[in-house]
PDB file of C-alpha atoms in Angstrom:
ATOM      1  CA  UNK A  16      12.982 168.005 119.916  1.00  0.00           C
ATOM      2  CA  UNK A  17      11.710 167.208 116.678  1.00  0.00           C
ATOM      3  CA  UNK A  18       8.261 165.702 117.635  1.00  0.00           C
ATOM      4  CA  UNK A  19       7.728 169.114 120.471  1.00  0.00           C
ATOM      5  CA  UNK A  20       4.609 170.651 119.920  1.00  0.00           C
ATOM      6  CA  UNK A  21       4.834 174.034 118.792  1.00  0.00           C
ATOM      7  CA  UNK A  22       4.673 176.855 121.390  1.00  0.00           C
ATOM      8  CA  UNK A  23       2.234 179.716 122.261  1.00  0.00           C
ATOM      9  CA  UNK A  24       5.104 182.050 121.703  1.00  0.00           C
ATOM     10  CA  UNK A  25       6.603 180.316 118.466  1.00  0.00           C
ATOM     11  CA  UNK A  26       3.142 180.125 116.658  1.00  0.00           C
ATOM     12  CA  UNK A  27       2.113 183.875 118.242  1.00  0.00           C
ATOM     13  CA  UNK A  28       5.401 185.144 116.670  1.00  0.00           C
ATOM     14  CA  UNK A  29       4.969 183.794 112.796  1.00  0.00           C
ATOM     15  CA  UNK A  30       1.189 184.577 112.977  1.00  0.00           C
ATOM     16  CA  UNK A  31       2.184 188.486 113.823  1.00  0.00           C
ATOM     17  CA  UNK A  32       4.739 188.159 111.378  1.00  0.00           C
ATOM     18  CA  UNK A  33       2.153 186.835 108.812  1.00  0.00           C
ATOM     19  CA  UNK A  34      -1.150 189.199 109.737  1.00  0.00           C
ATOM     20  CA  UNK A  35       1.587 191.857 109.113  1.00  0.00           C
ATOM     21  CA  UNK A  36       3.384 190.994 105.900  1.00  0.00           C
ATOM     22  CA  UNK A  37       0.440 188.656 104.359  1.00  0.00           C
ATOM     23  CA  UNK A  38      -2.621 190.948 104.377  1.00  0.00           C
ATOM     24  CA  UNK A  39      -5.863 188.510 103.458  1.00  0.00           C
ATOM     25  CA  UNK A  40      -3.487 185.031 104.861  1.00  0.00           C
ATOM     26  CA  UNK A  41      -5.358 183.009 107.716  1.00  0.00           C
ATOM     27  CA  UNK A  42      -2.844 183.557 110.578  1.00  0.00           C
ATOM     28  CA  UNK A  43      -3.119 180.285 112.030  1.00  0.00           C
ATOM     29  CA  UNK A  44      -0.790 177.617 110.917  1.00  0.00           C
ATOM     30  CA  UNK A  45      -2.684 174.569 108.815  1.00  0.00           C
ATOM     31  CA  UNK A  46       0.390 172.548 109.309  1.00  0.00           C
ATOM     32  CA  UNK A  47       3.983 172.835 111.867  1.00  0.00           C
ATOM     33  CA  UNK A  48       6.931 171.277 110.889  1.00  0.00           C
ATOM     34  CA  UNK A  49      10.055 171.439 112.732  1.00  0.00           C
ATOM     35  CA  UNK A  50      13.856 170.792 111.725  1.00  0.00           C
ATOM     36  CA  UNK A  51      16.007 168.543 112.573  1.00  0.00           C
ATOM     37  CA  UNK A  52      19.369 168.637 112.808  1.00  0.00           C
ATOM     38  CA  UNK A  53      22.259 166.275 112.633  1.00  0.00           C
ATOM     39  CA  UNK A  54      25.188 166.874 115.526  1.00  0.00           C
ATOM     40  CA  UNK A  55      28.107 164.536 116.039  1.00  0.00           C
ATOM     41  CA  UNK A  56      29.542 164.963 119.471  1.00  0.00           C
ATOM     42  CA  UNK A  57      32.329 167.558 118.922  1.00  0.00           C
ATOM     43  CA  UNK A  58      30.079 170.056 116.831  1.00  0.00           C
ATOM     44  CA  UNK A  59      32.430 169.386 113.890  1.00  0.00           C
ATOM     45  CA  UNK A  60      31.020 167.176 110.822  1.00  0.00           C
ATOM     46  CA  UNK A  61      32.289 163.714 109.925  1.00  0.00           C
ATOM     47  CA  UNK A  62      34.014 163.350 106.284  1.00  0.00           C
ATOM     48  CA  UNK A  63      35.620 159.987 106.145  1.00  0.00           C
ATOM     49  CA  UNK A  64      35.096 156.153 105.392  1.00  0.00           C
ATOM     50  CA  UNK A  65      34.025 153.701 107.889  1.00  0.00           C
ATOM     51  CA  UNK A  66      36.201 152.783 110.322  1.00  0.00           C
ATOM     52  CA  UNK A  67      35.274 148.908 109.700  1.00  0.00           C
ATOM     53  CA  UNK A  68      34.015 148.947 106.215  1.00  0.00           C
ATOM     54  CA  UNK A  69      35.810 150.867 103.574  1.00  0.00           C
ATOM     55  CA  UNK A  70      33.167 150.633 101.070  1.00  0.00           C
ATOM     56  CA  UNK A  71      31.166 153.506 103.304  1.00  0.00           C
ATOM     57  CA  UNK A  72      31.802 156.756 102.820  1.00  0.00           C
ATOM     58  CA  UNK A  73      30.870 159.196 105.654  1.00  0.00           C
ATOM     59  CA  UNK A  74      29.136 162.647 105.372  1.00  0.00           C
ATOM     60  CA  UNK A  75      27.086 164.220 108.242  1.00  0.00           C
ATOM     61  CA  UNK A  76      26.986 166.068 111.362  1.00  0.00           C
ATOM     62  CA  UNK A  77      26.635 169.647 109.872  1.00  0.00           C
ATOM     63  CA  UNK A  78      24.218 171.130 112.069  1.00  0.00           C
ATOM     64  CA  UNK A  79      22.019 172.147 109.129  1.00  0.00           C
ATOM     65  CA  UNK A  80      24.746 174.030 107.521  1.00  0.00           C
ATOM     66  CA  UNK A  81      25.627 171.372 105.043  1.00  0.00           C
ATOM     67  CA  UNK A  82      23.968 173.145 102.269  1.00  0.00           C
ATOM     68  CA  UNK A  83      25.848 175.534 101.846  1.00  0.00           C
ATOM     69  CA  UNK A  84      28.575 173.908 102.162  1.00  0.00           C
ATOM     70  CA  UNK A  85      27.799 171.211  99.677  1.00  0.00           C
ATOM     71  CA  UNK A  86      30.549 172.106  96.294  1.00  0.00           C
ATOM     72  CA  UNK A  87      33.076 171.620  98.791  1.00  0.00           C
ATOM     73  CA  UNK A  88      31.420 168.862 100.753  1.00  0.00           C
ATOM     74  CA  UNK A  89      31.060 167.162  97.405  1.00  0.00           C
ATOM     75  CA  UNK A  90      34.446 167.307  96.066  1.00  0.00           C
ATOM     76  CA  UNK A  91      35.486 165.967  99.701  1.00  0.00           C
ATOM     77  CA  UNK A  92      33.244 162.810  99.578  1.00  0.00           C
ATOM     78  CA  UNK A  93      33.637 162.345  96.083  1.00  0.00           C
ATOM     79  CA  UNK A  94      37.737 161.850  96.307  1.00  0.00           C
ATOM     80  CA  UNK A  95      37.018 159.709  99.615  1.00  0.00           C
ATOM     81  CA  UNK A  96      34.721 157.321  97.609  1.00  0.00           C
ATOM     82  CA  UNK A  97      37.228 157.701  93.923  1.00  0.00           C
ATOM     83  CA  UNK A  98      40.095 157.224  96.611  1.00  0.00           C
ATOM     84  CA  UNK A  99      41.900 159.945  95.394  1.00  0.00           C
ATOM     85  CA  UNK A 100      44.230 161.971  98.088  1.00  0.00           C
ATOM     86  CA  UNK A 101      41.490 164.739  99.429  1.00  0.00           C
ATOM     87  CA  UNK A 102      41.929 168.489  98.418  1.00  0.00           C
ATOM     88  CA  UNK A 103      41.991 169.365 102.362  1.00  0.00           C
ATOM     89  CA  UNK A 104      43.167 167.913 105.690  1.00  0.00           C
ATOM     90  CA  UNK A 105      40.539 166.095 106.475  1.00  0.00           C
ATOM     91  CA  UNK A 106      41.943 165.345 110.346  1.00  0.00           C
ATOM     92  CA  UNK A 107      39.410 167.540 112.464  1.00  0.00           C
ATOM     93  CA  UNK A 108      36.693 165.719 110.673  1.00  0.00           C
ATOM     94  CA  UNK A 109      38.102 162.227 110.732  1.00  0.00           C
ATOM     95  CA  UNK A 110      35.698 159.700 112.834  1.00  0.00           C
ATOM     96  CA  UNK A 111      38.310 158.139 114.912  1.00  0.00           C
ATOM     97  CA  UNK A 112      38.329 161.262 116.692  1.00  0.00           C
ATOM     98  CA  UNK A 113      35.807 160.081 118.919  1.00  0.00           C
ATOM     99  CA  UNK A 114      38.048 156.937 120.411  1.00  0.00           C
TER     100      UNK A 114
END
């Protein structure tokens, strides 16, 4: 839940965490930010173009894990939008999957 207040036990954790490692640091948070992550039904990401519109180019769904996947990510979405034939099999992550 992105908007979820933060808990007693989630705030009580980092402020141990910071009274321990951060000697002098005020232990209570000034400001709490959550993630947020993007999930597409299967788990798996989406890398492909629009099912209706060519012109779009689809990239998401990693679960936060994008990042570190991003060189090959790139590559990927790059030869989808140059329409060059992609470096990878690109079925598991194709959106008409979900039909």
């Amino acid at each position: 839940h992105r908007d979820a207040d933060p808990t007693p036990a989630t705030t009580g954790n980092v402020s141990k965490l910071i009274k321990k490692f951060f000697k002098g640091v005020a232990t209570t948070p000034s400001i709490y930010e959550s993630c947020m992550y993007t999930r597409s039904p299967d788990g798996n990401p989406i890398l492909d173009r629009h099912p209706q519109f060519s012109n779009i180019i689809i990239g998401a769904g990693f679960l936060g894990h994008g990042f570190k996947l991003s060189p090959v990510i790139g590559k990927i979405l790059c030869e989808l939008a140059l329409e060059l034939s992609p470096s990878y099999d690109l079925t598991p992550f194709r959106v008409e999957r979900f039909k």
